[in-house]
Amino acid sequence: MADEGLVVEGIEAAYTKGMPILSDVSMRAQEGSVTAIIGPNGAGKSTLIKAIAGLVRVSNGTVMLRGRDITNPRPDALKSLGLAYVPQSDNVFRSLTVAENIALSLRHAGSAADGRRAELFARFPDLATKTDDRAAGLSGGQRQFLALAMALAAQPNVLLLDEPSAGLSPMAAEDVLAQVRSLADGGVTVLLVEQNVRQALSMADHCYIVADGKNQIDGPARRLSSDPIVGEIYLGGKRMRAS
């Protein structure tokens, strides 16, 4: 079994003090795997991933990375921790070209920049043909590839993704999630918030269902995909309520 790369234990987090969005939420992301977080709108999924990234304050509980307590990290310290966070929107500089976005993400890479740039364009060949195009002119899928490339420039061990397929065509969403799966197969630990339940369960290793800011169900993604309760609630459109 892979080591537990990222462990969240009983966290409470809120945008406004005294009004928690998350209450006693726990999860584990094994190294080199995809861990998906699914649930209804407003469940606290994005808040959870933002709390791990230090964008929402954790008032109780802990976030551990490879046995190290990283609760409430400074967002500017994520790179040194081996973490990269890709938000759902505003995740590239639209007024800059593809090449300029990549160059910005590699600004601290020093002599390794050229090699890393070549690796990123090899992984995302669509971007290699559009280096002079502004990010605003890319398709939705291409922009998500660019956002992933910029996150990977820092060579993170853990990648936090907030709904990377949102707003994409089915084919583009499939391509983006296939890249995410490939990254995990290459050793990156991926924690993924995803609104496309079917696709998330088909490519993830483990899945947590969050509703009303609390843990509800978790287990191997393949098992949950055939669970009749999960199917009724999430594949049939009903909303889960916390017990």
CSV table of C-alpha atoms in Angstrom, one decimal:
chain,number,residue,atom,x,y,z
A,1,MET,CA,0.0,0.0,0.0
A,2,ALA,CA,1.2,3.5,-0.8
A,3,ASP,CA,2.1,5.9,2.0
A,4,GLU,CA,-0.4,8.4,3.2
A,5,GLY,CA,0.8,11.6,1.6
A,6,LEU,CA,-1.9,14.0,2.8
A,7,VAL,CA,-4.0,13.5,5.9
A,8,VAL,CA,-6.8,15.8,7.1
A,9,GLU,CA,-8.1,15.1,10.6
A,10,GLY,CA,-11.3,16.6,12.0
A,11,ILE,CA,-10.9,20.1,10.5
A,12,GLU,CA,-13.3,22.9,11.0
A,13,ALA,CA,-13.0,25.8,8.6
A,14,ALA,CA,-14.9,29.0,7.9
A,15,TYR,CA,-14.9,32.2,5.7
A,16,THR,CA,-16.4,34.0,8.7
A,17,LYS,CA,-15.4,33.3,12.3
A,18,GLY,CA,-18.1,31.4,14.1
A,19,MET,CA,-19.9,30.3,11.0
A,20,PRO,CA,-18.1,27.1,9.9
A,21,ILE,CA,-18.6,25.7,6.5
A,22,LEU,CA,-16.7,22.5,7.4
A,23,SER,CA,-17.3,20.6,10.6
A,24,ASP,CA,-15.1,17.7,11.7
A,25,VAL,CA,-14.1,16.7,8.2
A,26,SER,CA,-11.3,14.0,7.8
A,27,MET,CA,-9.7,12.4,4.7
A,28,ARG,CA,-6.6,10.7,3.5
A,29,ALA,CA,-4.9,10.9,0.1
A,30,GLN,CA,-2.5,8.1,-0.6
A,31,GLU,CA,0.7,9.0,-2.4
A,32,GLY,CA,0.6,8.5,-6.2
A,33,SER,CA,-3.2,8.2,-6.3
A,34,VAL,CA,-6.2,10.2,-7.2
A,35,THR,CA,-8.6,11.0,-4.3
A,36,ALA,CA,-11.9,12.6,-5.4
A,37,ILE,CA,-14.2,14.7,-3.3
A,38,ILE,CA,-17.8,14.8,-4.5
A,39,GLY,CA,-21.0,16.1,-3.2
A,40,PRO,CA,-23.9,18.4,-3.8
A,41,ASN,CA,-23.5,22.1,-4.6
A,42,GLY,CA,-22.7,24.1,-1.4
A,43,ALA,CA,-21.5,21.0,0.4
A,44,GLY,CA,-18.1,22.5,1.3
A,45,LYS,CA,-16.0,20.6,-1.3
A,46,SER,CA,-14.1,23.7,-2.6
A,47,THR,CA,-13.8,25.0,1.0
A,48,LEU,CA,-12.1,21.8,2.0
A,49,ILE,CA,-9.4,22.1,-0.8
A,50,LYS,CA,-9.0,25.8,-0.1
A,51,ALA,CA,-8.5,25.1,3.6
A,52,ILE,CA,-5.7,22.6,2.8
A,53,ALA,CA,-4.1,25.2,0.6
A,54,GLY,CA,-4.3,27.9,3.3
A,55,LEU,CA,-6.9,30.0,1.5
A,56,VAL,CA,-9.6,29.4,4.2
A,57,ARG,CA,-8.5,29.3,7.8
A,58,VAL,CA,-8.7,26.1,9.7
A,59,SER,CA,-9.9,26.8,13.3
A,60,ASN,CA,-9.8,23.2,14.6
A,61,GLY,CA,-8.2,20.0,13.4
A,62,THR,CA,-4.9,19.3,11.4
A,63,VAL,CA,-3.6,19.0,7.9
A,64,MET,CA,-0.6,16.7,7.8
A,65,LEU,CA,1.7,16.1,4.8
A,66,ARG,CA,4.0,13.1,5.0
A,67,GLY,CA,3.8,13.3,8.8
A,68,ARG,CA,4.4,17.1,9.0
A,69,ASP,CA,1.8,19.4,10.3
A,70,ILE,CA,1.1,22.0,7.6
A,71,THR,CA,-2.2,23.4,9.0
A,72,ASN,CA,-2.9,26.9,7.7
A,73,PRO,CA,0.1,27.2,5.4
A,74,ARG,CA,0.9,30.6,3.8
A,75,PRO,CA,-0.2,30.4,0.2
A,76,ASP,CA,3.3,31.6,-0.8
A,77,ALA,CA,4.8,28.6,1.0
A,78,LEU,CA,3.0,25.9,-0.9
A,79,LYS,CA,5.9,25.4,-3.4
A,80,SER,CA,8.4,24.8,-0.6
A,81,LEU,CA,5.9,22.2,0.8
A,82,GLY,CA,5.6,20.4,-2.5
A,83,LEU,CA,2.0,21.5,-3.0
A,84,ALA,CA,0.4,23.1,-6.0
A,85,TYR,CA,-3.2,24.4,-6.1
A,86,VAL,CA,-5.2,25.0,-9.2
A,87,PRO,CA,-8.5,26.9,-8.7
A,88,GLN,CA,-11.6,26.3,-10.7
A,89,SER,CA,-11.4,29.8,-12.4
A,90,ASP,CA,-8.9,32.6,-12.9
A,91,ASN,CA,-6.1,30.0,-13.0
A,92,VAL,CA,-4.1,31.5,-15.9
A,93,PHE,CA,-3.1,35.0,-17.0
A,94,ARG,CA,-5.5,35.5,-19.9
A,95,SER,CA,-3.8,38.6,-21.3
A,96,LEU,CA,-0.5,36.8,-21.5
A,97,THR,CA,0.6,34.3,-24.2
A,98,VAL,CA,1.0,30.6,-23.5
A,99,ALA,CA,4.8,31.1,-23.5
A,100,GLU,CA,4.6,34.0,-21.1
A,101,ASN,CA,2.4,32.1,-18.7
A,102,ILE,CA,4.9,29.2,-18.7
A,103,ALA,CA,7.8,31.5,-18.3
A,104,LEU,CA,6.2,33.2,-15.3
A,105,SER,CA,5.7,29.8,-13.6
A,106,LEU,CA,9.3,28.9,-14.3
A,107,ARG,CA,10.8,32.3,-13.1
A,108,HIS,CA,12.5,30.7,-10.1
A,109,ALA,CA,13.7,27.5,-11.9
A,110,GLY,CA,17.1,29.0,-12.9
A,111,SER,CA,19.2,26.8,-15.2
A,112,ALA,CA,16.5,24.1,-15.0
A,113,ALA,CA,13.9,26.3,-16.7
A,114,ASP,CA,14.6,25.2,-20.3
A,115,GLY,CA,14.5,21.5,-19.5
A,116,ARG,CA,11.2,21.9,-17.5
A,117,ARG,CA,9.7,23.9,-20.3
A,118,ALA,CA,10.5,21.2,-22.8
A,119,GLU,CA,9.0,18.6,-20.5
A,120,LEU,CA,5.8,20.6,-20.1
A,121,PHE,CA,5.3,21.1,-23.8
A,122,ALA,CA,6.0,17.4,-24.3
A,123,ARG,CA,3.2,16.5,-21.9
A,124,PHE,CA,0.8,19.1,-23.4
A,125,PRO,CA,1.6,19.1,-27.1
A,126,ASP,CA,-1.5,21.2,-27.8
A,127,LEU,CA,0.2,24.1,-25.9
A,128,ALA,CA,3.4,23.6,-27.8
A,129,THR,CA,1.7,24.7,-31.0
A,130,LYS,CA,0.1,27.8,-29.4
A,131,THR,CA,3.0,29.4,-27.6
A,132,ASP,CA,2.3,32.8,-29.1
A,133,ASP,CA,-1.4,32.7,-28.5
A,134,ARG,CA,-2.9,34.6,-25.7
A,135,ALA,CA,-4.5,32.4,-23.0
A,136,ALA,CA,-7.8,34.2,-23.5
A,137,GLY,CA,-8.0,32.8,-27.0
A,138,LEU,CA,-7.5,29.2,-26.0
A,139,SER,CA,-10.3,26.7,-25.7
A,140,GLY,CA,-11.5,25.7,-22.3
A,141,GLY,CA,-9.6,22.5,-22.3
A,142,GLN,CA,-6.5,24.1,-23.5
A,143,ARG,CA,-6.7,26.7,-20.7
A,144,GLN,CA,-7.0,23.9,-18.2
A,145,PHE,CA,-4.0,22.2,-19.7
A,146,LEU,CA,-2.1,25.5,-19.3
A,147,ALA,CA,-3.2,25.8,-15.7
A,148,LEU,CA,-2.0,22.2,-15.1
A,149,ALA,CA,1.3,23.0,-16.8
A,150,MET,CA,1.9,26.1,-14.7
A,151,ALA,CA,1.2,24.1,-11.5
A,152,LEU,CA,3.5,21.3,-12.6
A,153,ALA,CA,6.3,23.7,-13.3
A,154,ALA,CA,7.2,23.7,-9.6
A,155,GLN,CA,7.4,19.8,-9.7
A,156,PRO,CA,4.9,19.4,-6.8
A,157,ASN,CA,4.4,16.1,-4.9
A,158,VAL,CA,0.7,16.9,-4.2
A,159,LEU,CA,-1.7,18.6,-6.7
A,160,LEU,CA,-4.9,20.1,-5.4
A,161,LEU,CA,-7.5,20.6,-8.2
A,162,ASP,CA,-10.8,22.4,-7.8
A,163,GLU,CA,-13.3,21.2,-10.4
A,164,PRO,CA,-10.9,21.1,-13.4
A,165,SER,CA,-13.7,19.8,-15.8
A,166,ALA,CA,-16.2,22.5,-14.9
A,167,GLY,CA,-17.6,24.2,-18.0
A,168,LEU,CA,-15.8,22.0,-20.5
A,169,SER,CA,-17.2,19.9,-23.3
A,170,PRO,CA,-17.5,16.2,-22.5
A,171,MET,CA,-14.5,15.4,-24.7
A,172,ALA,CA,-12.3,18.2,-23.2
A,173,ALA,CA,-13.3,17.1,-19.7
A,174,GLU,CA,-12.3,13.5,-20.5
A,175,ASP,CA,-8.9,14.7,-21.9
A,176,VAL,CA,-8.2,16.8,-18.8
A,177,LEU,CA,-9.1,14.1,-16.3
A,178,ALA,CA,-7.0,11.6,-18.3
A,179,GLN,CA,-4.1,13.9,-17.8
A,180,VAL,CA,-4.8,14.0,-14.1
A,181,ARG,CA,-4.9,10.2,-14.0
A,182,SER,CA,-1.6,10.1,-15.9
A,183,LEU,CA,0.0,12.4,-13.3
A,184,ALA,CA,-1.0,10.2,-10.4
A,185,ASP,CA,0.3,7.1,-12.3
A,186,GLY,CA,3.6,9.0,-12.5
A,187,GLY,CA,3.7,9.4,-8.7
A,188,VAL,CA,1.9,12.7,-8.1
A,189,THR,CA,-0.6,12.7,-5.3
A,190,VAL,CA,-3.8,14.2,-6.6
A,191,LEU,CA,-6.7,15.6,-4.5
A,192,LEU,CA,-9.6,16.4,-6.8
A,193,VAL,CA,-12.9,18.2,-6.3
A,194,GLU,CA,-15.1,17.3,-9.2
A,195,GLN,CA,-18.7,18.0,-10.1
A,196,ASN,CA,-18.8,15.3,-12.8
A,197,VAL,CA,-19.5,12.4,-10.5
A,198,ARG,CA,-19.4,9.6,-13.2
A,199,GLN,CA,-16.1,10.7,-14.6
A,200,ALA,CA,-14.6,11.2,-11.1
A,201,LEU,CA,-15.6,7.8,-10.0
A,202,SER,CA,-14.3,6.2,-13.2
A,203,MET,CA,-10.8,7.6,-12.9
A,204,ALA,CA,-10.2,8.1,-9.1
A,205,ASP,CA,-8.7,5.5,-6.7
A,206,HIS,CA,-10.6,6.6,-3.6
A,207,CYS,CA,-13.6,8.9,-3.1
A,208,TYR,CA,-15.0,11.0,-0.3
A,209,ILE,CA,-18.6,12.3,-0.3
A,210,VAL,CA,-19.1,15.5,1.6
A,211,ALA,CA,-22.5,17.0,2.3
A,212,ASP,CA,-23.5,19.8,4.6
A,213,GLY,CA,-19.9,20.4,5.5
A,214,LYS,CA,-19.4,16.9,6.9
A,215,ASN,CA,-18.1,13.5,5.9
A,216,GLN,CA,-20.9,11.2,4.6
A,217,ILE,CA,-19.5,8.2,2.8
A,218,ASP,CA,-16.0,7.2,1.6
A,219,GLY,CA,-14.4,4.2,-0.1
A,220,PRO,CA,-12.7,2.9,-3.2
A,221,ALA,CA,-14.1,4.8,-6.2
A,222,ARG,CA,-15.0,1.7,-8.1
A,223,ARG,CA,-17.0,0.3,-5.2
A,224,LEU,CA,-18.9,3.6,-4.7
A,225,SER,CA,-19.7,3.8,-8.4
A,226,SER,CA,-21.8,0.7,-8.1
A,227,ASP,CA,-23.3,1.6,-4.7
A,228,PRO,CA,-27.0,1.9,-5.1
A,229,ILE,CA,-27.3,4.7,-2.5
A,230,VAL,CA,-24.6,6.8,-4.3
A,231,GLY,CA,-26.2,6.1,-7.6
A,232,GLU,CA,-29.6,7.2,-6.4
A,233,ILE,CA,-28.4,10.4,-4.8
A,234,TYR,CA,-25.6,11.6,-7.1
A,235,LEU,CA,-26.3,9.9,-10.4
A,236,GLY,CA,-30.1,10.3,-10.1
A,237,GLY,CA,-30.0,14.0,-9.0
A,238,LYS,CA,-31.2,13.8,-5.4
A,239,ARG,CA,-29.5,15.8,-2.7
A,240,MET,CA,-28.0,14.1,0.2
A,241,ARG,CA,-28.7,15.4,3.7
A,242,ALA,CA,-26.5,15.0,6.7
A,243,SER,CA,-27.8,12.6,9.3
